[in-house]
CSV table of C-alpha atoms and ligand atoms in Angstrom, one decimal:
chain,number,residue,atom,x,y,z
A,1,UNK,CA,5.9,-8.6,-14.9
A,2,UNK,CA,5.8,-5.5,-13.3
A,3,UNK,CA,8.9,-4.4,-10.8
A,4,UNK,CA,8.3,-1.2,-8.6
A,5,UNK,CA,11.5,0.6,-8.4
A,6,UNK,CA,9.8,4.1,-6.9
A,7,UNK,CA,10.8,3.3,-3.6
A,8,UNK,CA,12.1,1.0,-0.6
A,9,UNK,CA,8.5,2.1,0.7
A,10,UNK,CA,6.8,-0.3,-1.4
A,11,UNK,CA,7.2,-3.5,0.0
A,12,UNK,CA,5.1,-5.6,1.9
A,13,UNK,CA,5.5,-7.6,4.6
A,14,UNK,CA,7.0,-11.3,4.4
A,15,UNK,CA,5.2,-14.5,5.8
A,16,UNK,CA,6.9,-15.1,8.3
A,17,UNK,CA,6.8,-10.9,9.0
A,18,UNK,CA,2.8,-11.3,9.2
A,19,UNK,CA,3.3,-14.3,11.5
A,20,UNK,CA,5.4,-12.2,14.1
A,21,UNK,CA,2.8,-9.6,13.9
A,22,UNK,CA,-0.4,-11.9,14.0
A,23,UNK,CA,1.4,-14.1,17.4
A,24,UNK,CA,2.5,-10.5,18.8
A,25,UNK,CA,1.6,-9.3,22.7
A,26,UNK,CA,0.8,-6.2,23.4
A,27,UNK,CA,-0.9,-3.6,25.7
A,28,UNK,CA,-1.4,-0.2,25.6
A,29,UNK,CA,2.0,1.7,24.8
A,30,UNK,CA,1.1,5.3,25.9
A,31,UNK,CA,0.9,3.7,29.1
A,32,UNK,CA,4.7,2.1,28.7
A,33,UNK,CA,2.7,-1.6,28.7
A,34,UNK,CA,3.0,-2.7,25.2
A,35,UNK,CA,5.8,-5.4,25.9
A,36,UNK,CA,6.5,-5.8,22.0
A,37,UNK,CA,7.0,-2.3,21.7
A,38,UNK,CA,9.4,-2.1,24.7
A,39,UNK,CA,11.5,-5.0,23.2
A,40,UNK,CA,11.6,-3.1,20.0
A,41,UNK,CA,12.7,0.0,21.7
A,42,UNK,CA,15.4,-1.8,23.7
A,43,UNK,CA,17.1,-4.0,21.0
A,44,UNK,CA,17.4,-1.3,18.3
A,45,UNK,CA,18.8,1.1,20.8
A,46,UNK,CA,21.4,-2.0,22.0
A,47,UNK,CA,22.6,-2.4,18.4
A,48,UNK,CA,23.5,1.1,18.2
A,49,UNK,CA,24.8,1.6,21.7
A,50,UNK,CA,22.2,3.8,22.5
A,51,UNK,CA,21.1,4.2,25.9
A,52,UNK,CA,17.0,4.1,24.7
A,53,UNK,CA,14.5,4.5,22.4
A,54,UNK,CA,11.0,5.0,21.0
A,55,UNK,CA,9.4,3.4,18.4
A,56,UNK,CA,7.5,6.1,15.9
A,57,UNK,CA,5.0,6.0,13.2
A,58,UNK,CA,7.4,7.4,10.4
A,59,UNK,CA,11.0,8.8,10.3
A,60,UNK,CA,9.5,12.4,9.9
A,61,UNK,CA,8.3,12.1,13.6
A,62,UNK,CA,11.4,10.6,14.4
A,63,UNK,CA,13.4,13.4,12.7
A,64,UNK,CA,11.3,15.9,13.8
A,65,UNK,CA,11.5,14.7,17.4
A,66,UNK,CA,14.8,14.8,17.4
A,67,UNK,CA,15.1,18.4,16.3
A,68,UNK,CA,12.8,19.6,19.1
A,69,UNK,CA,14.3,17.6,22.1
A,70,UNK,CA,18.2,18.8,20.9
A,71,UNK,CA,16.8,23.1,20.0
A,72,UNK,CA,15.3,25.4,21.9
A,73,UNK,CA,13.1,28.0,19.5
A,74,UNK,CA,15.2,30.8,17.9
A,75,UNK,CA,18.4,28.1,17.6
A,76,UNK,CA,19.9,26.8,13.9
A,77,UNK,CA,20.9,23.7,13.1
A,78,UNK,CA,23.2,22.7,10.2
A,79,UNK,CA,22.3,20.8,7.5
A,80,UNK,CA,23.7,20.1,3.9
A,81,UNK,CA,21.5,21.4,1.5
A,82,UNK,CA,20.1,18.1,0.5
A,83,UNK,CA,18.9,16.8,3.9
A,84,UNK,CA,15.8,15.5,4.1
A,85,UNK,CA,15.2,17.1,7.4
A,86,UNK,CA,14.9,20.5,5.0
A,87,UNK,CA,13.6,19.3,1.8
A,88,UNK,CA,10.8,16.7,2.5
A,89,UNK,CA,9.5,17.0,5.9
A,90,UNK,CA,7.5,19.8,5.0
A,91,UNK,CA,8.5,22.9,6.9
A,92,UNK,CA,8.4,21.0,10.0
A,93,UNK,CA,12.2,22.3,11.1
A,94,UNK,CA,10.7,25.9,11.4
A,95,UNK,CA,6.8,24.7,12.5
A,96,UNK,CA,7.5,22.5,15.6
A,97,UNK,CA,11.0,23.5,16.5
A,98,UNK,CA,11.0,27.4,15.7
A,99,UNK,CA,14.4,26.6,14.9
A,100,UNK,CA,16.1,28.1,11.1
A,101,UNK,CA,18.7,26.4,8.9
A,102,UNK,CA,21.8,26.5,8.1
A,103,UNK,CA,22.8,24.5,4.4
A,104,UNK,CA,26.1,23.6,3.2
A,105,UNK,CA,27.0,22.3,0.0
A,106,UNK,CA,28.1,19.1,0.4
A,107,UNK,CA,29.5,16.3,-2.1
A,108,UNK,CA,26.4,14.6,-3.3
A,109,UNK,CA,24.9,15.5,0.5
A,110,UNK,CA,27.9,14.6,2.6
A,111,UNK,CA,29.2,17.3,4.9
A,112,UNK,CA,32.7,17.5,6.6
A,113,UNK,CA,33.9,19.4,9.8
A,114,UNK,CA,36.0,21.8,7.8
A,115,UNK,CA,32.5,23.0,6.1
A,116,UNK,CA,30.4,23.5,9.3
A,117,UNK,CA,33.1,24.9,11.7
A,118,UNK,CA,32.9,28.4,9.7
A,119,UNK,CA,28.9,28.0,10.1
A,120,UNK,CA,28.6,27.8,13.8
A,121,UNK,CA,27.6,30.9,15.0
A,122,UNK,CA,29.5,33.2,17.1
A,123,UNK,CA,27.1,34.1,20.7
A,124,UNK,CA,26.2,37.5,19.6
A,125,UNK,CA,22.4,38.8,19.8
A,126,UNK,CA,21.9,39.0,16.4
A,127,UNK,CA,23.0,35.5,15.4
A,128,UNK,CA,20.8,32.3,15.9
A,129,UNK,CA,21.9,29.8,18.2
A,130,UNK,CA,23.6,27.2,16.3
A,131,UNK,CA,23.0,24.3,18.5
A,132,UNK,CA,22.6,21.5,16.2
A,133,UNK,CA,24.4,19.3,13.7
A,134,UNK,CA,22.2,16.4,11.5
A,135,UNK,CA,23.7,14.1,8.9
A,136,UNK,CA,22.2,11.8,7.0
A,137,UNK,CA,23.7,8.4,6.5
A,138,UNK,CA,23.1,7.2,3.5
A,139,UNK,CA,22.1,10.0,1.8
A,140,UNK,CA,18.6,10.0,-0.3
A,141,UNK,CA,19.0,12.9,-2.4
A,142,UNK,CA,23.2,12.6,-2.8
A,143,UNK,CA,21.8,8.6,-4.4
A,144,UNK,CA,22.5,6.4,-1.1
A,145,UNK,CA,25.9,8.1,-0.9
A,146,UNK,CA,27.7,7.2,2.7
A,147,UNK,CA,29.5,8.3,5.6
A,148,UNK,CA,32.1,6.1,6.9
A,149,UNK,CA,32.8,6.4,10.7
A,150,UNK,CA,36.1,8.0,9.8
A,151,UNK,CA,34.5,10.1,8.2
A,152,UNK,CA,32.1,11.3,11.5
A,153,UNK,CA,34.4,11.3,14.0
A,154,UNK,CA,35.7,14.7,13.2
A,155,UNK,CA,32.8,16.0,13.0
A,156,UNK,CA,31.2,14.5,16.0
A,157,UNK,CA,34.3,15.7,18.1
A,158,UNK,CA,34.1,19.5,16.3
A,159,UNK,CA,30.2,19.2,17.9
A,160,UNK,CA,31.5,18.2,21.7
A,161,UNK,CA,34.1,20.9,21.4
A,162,UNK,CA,31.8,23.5,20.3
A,163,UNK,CA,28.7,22.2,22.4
A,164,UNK,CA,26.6,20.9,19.6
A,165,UNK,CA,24.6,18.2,19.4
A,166,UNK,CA,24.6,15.7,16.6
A,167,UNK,CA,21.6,13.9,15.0
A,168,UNK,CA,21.6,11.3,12.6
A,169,UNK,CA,19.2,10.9,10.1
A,170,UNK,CA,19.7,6.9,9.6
A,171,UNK,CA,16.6,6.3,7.4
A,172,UNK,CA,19.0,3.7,5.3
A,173,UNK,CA,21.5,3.9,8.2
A,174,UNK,CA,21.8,-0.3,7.8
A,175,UNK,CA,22.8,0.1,4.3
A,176,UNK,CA,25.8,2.7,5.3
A,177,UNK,CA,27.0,0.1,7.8
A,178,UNK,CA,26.8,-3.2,5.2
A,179,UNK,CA,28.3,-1.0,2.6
A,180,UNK,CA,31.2,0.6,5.2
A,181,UNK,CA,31.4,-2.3,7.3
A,182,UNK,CA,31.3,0.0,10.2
A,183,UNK,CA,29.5,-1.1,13.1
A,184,UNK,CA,26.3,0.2,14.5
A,185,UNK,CA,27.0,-0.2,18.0
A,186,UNK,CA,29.9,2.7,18.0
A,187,UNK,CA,27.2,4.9,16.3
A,188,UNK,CA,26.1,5.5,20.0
A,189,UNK,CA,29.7,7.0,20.8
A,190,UNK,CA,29.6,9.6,18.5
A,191,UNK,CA,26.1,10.8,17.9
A,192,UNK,CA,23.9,12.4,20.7
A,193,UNK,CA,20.7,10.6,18.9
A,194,UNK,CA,19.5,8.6,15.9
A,195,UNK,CA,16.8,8.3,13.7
A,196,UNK,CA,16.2,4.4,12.3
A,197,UNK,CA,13.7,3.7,9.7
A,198,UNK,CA,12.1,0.2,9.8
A,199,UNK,CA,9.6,1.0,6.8
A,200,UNK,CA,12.6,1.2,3.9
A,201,UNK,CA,15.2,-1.8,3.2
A,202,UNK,CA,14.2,-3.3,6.1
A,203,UNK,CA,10.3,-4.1,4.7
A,204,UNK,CA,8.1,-3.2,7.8
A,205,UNK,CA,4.9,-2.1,6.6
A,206,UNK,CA,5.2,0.9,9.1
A,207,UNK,CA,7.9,2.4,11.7
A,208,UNK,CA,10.5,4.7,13.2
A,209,UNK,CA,12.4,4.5,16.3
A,210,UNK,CA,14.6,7.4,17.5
A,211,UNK,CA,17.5,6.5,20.0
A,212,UNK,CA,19.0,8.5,22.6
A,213,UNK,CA,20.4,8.6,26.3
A,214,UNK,CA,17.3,8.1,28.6
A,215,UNK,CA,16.4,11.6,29.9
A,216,UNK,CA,16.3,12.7,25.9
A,217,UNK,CA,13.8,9.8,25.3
A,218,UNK,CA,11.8,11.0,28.3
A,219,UNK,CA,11.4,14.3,27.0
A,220,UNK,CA,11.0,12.8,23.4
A,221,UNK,CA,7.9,10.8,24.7
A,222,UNK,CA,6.0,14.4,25.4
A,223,UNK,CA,7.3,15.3,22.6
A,224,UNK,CA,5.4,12.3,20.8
A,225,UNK,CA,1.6,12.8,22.5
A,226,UNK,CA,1.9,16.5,21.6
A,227,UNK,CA,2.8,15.4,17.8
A,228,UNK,CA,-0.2,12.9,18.1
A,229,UNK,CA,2.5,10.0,17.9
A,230,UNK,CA,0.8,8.5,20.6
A,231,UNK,CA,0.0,5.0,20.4
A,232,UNK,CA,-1.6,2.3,21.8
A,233,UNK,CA,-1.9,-1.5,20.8
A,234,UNK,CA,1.5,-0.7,18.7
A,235,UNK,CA,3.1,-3.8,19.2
A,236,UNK,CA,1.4,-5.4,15.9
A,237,UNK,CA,3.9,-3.0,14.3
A,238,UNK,CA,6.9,-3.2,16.5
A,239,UNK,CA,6.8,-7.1,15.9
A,240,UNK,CA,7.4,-6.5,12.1
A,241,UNK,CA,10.2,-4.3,12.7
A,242,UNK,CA,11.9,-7.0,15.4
A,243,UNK,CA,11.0,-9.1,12.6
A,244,UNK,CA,12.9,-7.0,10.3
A,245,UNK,CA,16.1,-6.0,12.4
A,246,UNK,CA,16.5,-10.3,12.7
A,247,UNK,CA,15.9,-11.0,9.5
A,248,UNK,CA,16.4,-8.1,6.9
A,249,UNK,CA,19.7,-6.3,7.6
A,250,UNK,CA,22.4,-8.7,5.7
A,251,UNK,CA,20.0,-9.2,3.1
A,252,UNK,CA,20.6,-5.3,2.1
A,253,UNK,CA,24.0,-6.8,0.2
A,254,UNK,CA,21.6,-8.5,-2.1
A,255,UNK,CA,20.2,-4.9,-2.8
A,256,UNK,CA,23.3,-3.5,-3.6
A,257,UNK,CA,24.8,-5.8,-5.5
A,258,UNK,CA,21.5,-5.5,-7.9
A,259,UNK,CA,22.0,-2.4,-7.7
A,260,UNK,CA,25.7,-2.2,-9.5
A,261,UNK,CA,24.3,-4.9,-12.0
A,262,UNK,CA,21.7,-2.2,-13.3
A,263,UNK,CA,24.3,0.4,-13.2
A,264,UNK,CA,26.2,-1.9,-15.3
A,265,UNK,CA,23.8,-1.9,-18.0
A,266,UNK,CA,22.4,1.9,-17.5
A,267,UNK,CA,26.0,3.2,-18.0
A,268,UNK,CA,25.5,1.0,-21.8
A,269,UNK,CA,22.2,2.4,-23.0
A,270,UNK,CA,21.9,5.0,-25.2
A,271,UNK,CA,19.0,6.8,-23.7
A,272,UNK,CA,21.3,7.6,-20.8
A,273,UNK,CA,23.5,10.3,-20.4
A,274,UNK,CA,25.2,9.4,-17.2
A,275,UNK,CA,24.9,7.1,-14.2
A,276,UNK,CA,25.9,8.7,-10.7
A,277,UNK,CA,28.7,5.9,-8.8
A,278,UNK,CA,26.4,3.4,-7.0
A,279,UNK,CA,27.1,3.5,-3.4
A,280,UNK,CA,24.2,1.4,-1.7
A,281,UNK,CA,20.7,0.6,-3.0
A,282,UNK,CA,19.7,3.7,-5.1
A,283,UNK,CA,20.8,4.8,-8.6
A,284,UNK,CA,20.7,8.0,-10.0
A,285,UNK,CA,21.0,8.7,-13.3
A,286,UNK,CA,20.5,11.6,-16.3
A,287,UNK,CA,18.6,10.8,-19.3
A,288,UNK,CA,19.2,12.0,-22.6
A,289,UNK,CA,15.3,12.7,-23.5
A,290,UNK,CA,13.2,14.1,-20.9
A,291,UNK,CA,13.3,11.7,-17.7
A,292,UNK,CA,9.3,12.1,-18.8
A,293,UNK,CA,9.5,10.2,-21.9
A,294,UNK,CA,11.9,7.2,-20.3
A,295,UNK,CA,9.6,6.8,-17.5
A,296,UNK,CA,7.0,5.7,-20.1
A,297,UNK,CA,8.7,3.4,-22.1
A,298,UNK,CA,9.7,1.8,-18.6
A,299,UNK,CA,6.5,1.5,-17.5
A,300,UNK,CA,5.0,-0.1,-20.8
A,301,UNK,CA,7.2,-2.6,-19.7
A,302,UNK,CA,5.9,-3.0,-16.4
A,303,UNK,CA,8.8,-1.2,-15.0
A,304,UNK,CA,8.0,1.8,-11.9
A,305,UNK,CA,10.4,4.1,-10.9
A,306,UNK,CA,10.3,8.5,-10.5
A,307,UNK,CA,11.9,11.4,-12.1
A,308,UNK,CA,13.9,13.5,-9.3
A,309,UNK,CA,14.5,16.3,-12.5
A,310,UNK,CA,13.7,16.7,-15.6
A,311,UNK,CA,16.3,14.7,-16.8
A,312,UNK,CA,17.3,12.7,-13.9
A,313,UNK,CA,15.5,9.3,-12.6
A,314,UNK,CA,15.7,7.2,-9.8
A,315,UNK,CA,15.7,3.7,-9.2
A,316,UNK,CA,15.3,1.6,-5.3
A,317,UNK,CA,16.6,-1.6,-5.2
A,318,UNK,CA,14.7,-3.6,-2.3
A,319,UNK,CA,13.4,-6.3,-0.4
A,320,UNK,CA,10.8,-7.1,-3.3
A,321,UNK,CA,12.9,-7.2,-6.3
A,322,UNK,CA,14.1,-10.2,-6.9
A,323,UNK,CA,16.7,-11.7,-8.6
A,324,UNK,CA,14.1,-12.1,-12.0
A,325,UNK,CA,12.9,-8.5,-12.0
A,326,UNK,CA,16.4,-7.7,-12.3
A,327,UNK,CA,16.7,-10.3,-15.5
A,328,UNK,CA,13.9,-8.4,-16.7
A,329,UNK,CA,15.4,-4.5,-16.2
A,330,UNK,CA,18.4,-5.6,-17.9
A,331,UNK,CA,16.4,-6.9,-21.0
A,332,UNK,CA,14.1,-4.2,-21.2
A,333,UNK,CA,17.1,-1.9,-21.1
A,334,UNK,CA,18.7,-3.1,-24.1
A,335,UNK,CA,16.0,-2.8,-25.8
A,336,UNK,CA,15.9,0.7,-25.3
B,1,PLP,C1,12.2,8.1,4.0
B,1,PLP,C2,13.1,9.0,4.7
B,1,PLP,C3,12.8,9.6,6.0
B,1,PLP,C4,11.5,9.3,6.7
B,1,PLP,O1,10.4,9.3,5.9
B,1,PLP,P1,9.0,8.8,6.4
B,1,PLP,O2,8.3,8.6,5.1
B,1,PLP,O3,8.4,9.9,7.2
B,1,PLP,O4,9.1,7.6,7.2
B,1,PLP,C5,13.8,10.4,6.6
B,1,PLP,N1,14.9,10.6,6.0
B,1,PLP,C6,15.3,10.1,4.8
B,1,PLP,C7,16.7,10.3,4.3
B,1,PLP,C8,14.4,9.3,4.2
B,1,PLP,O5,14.8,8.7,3.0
């Protein structure tokens, strides 16, 4: 048996995702005529009470949309120091934005308004323009750790007083919201835009949307062609991710609550130092011998998953582990 724990990248479409792609209609989207695409790009923004959107190839472009259509060049943004805005999207903050950064040092990557109001910059010539705020709800790096609503309004109302705008990096947004049981539609209240990711939990094989007020997705859609996000027959893709937004957002409990049952069983094995609280779908947790060494034993079992350390290793619970693989973790973990 083998059970791909890497990532909520990994899965593949569902049946009944490939039939909604294969039946799809669509047209040529740079020219606004792919109707699957506009669908997409209406409903997601609807669920988060957003005024529009625009469907993506990946939540980098999203991400990195975002950043240009809310800086100007020679503006900071703040960021805690895990975001993946900074760490993974390669440079991109200071390449297509010109924009620096800003890191706090959040609690396992989430940020609070007390932290960034003393990081805003004062209008003086020889301080960047501080013009942005981005969280990330849940957060990768802080293991699917998450905001609650409560926990954003203060900072969303620290950003209108201060004339900031605030992005949302919702990658695994969905599984903040079943986790919190916040709802997504008073996202659009406090944030000025979000980035959704249709590609992770949700099991599209591809797909992005950001969602903003309209004039911000008008600009955003330059913003797109000059990125070379421009597509055409897209609507093959947007399908699967109606698909998945119908389909594949209460199912994310299922996730979490495999999720806890492994961290049962990590916190129990000997080969493992420590197991960080489970919030969502992704464990974190320190190994006594090099993460190295654990990852092999693993994946003579069939087992997949990635180091984030040296002694540190990730596991993703998603759409494609099922109930068995999980049987099968547990065994091969006592046997450790
Ligand atoms: C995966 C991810 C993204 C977007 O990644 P792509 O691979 O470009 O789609 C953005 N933010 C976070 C927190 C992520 O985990």
């Amino acid at each position: 048996m083998t059970v791909d724990l890497r990532s909520d990248t990994v899965t593949k479409p569902t049946p009944g995702m490939l039939e909604a792609m294969f039946s799809a209609r669509v047209g040529d989207d740079v020219f606004g005529e792919d109707e699957t695409v506009n669908k997409l790009e209406d409903k997601a923004a609807r669920i988060f009470g957003m005024e529009a959107g625009i469907f993506c190839p990946s939540g980098t472009m999203t991400n990195q949309i975002a950043i240009k259509c809310f800086t100007q060049p020679l503006d900071e943004l703040i960021a805690d120091q895990t975001a993946h805005i900074y760490r993974y999207e390669g440079g991109g903050i200071a390449f297509n934005s010109g924009v620096s950064t800003r890191l706090l040092n959040g609690y396992r990557g989430i940020i609070t308004a007390e932290m960034i109001e003393p990081e805003i910059n004062a209008e003086n010539i020889h301080f960047p323009h501080t013009s942005l705020v981005a969280l990330e709800n849940t957060v990768n790096k802080g293991g699917g750790s998450c905001y609650t609503l409560d926990q954003i309004k203060p900072i969303a109302a620290l950003c209108k007083a201060k004339s900031l705008k605030l992005h949302l990096d919702g990658a695994r947004v969905f599984n903040a919201l079943i986790k919190t049981g916040d709802k997504a539609e008073d996202y659009g209240k406090y944030f000025d835009g979000v980035s959704v990711c249709l590609s992770k939990g949700l099991g599209a094989p591809v797909g992005s949307v950001f969602l903003a007020d309209k004039q911000t997705i008008k600009y955003a859609r330059r913003i797109r062609k000059v990125f070379g996000g421009g597509w055409r027959q897209a609507g093959f893709l947007a399908a699967a991710g109606i698909y998945a937004l119908d389909h594949h957002v209460d199912r994310l409990s299922i996730d979490h609550a495999h999720a806890h049952i492994l961290e049962e069983a990590l916190a129990k094995c000997p080969s493992v130092a420590s197991v960080l609280p489970v919030e969502t779908n992704l464990i974190l947790f320190d190994t006594v011998e090099p993460a190295a060494l654990l990852l092999d034993k693993l994946a003579a079992h069939g087992i997949k998953a990635s180091a984030t350390d040296k002694h540190r290793i990730r596991f993703v619970l998603h759409l494609d582990v099922h109930a068995e693989h999980v049987e099968h973790v547990l065994k091969v973990l006592k046997s450790l």
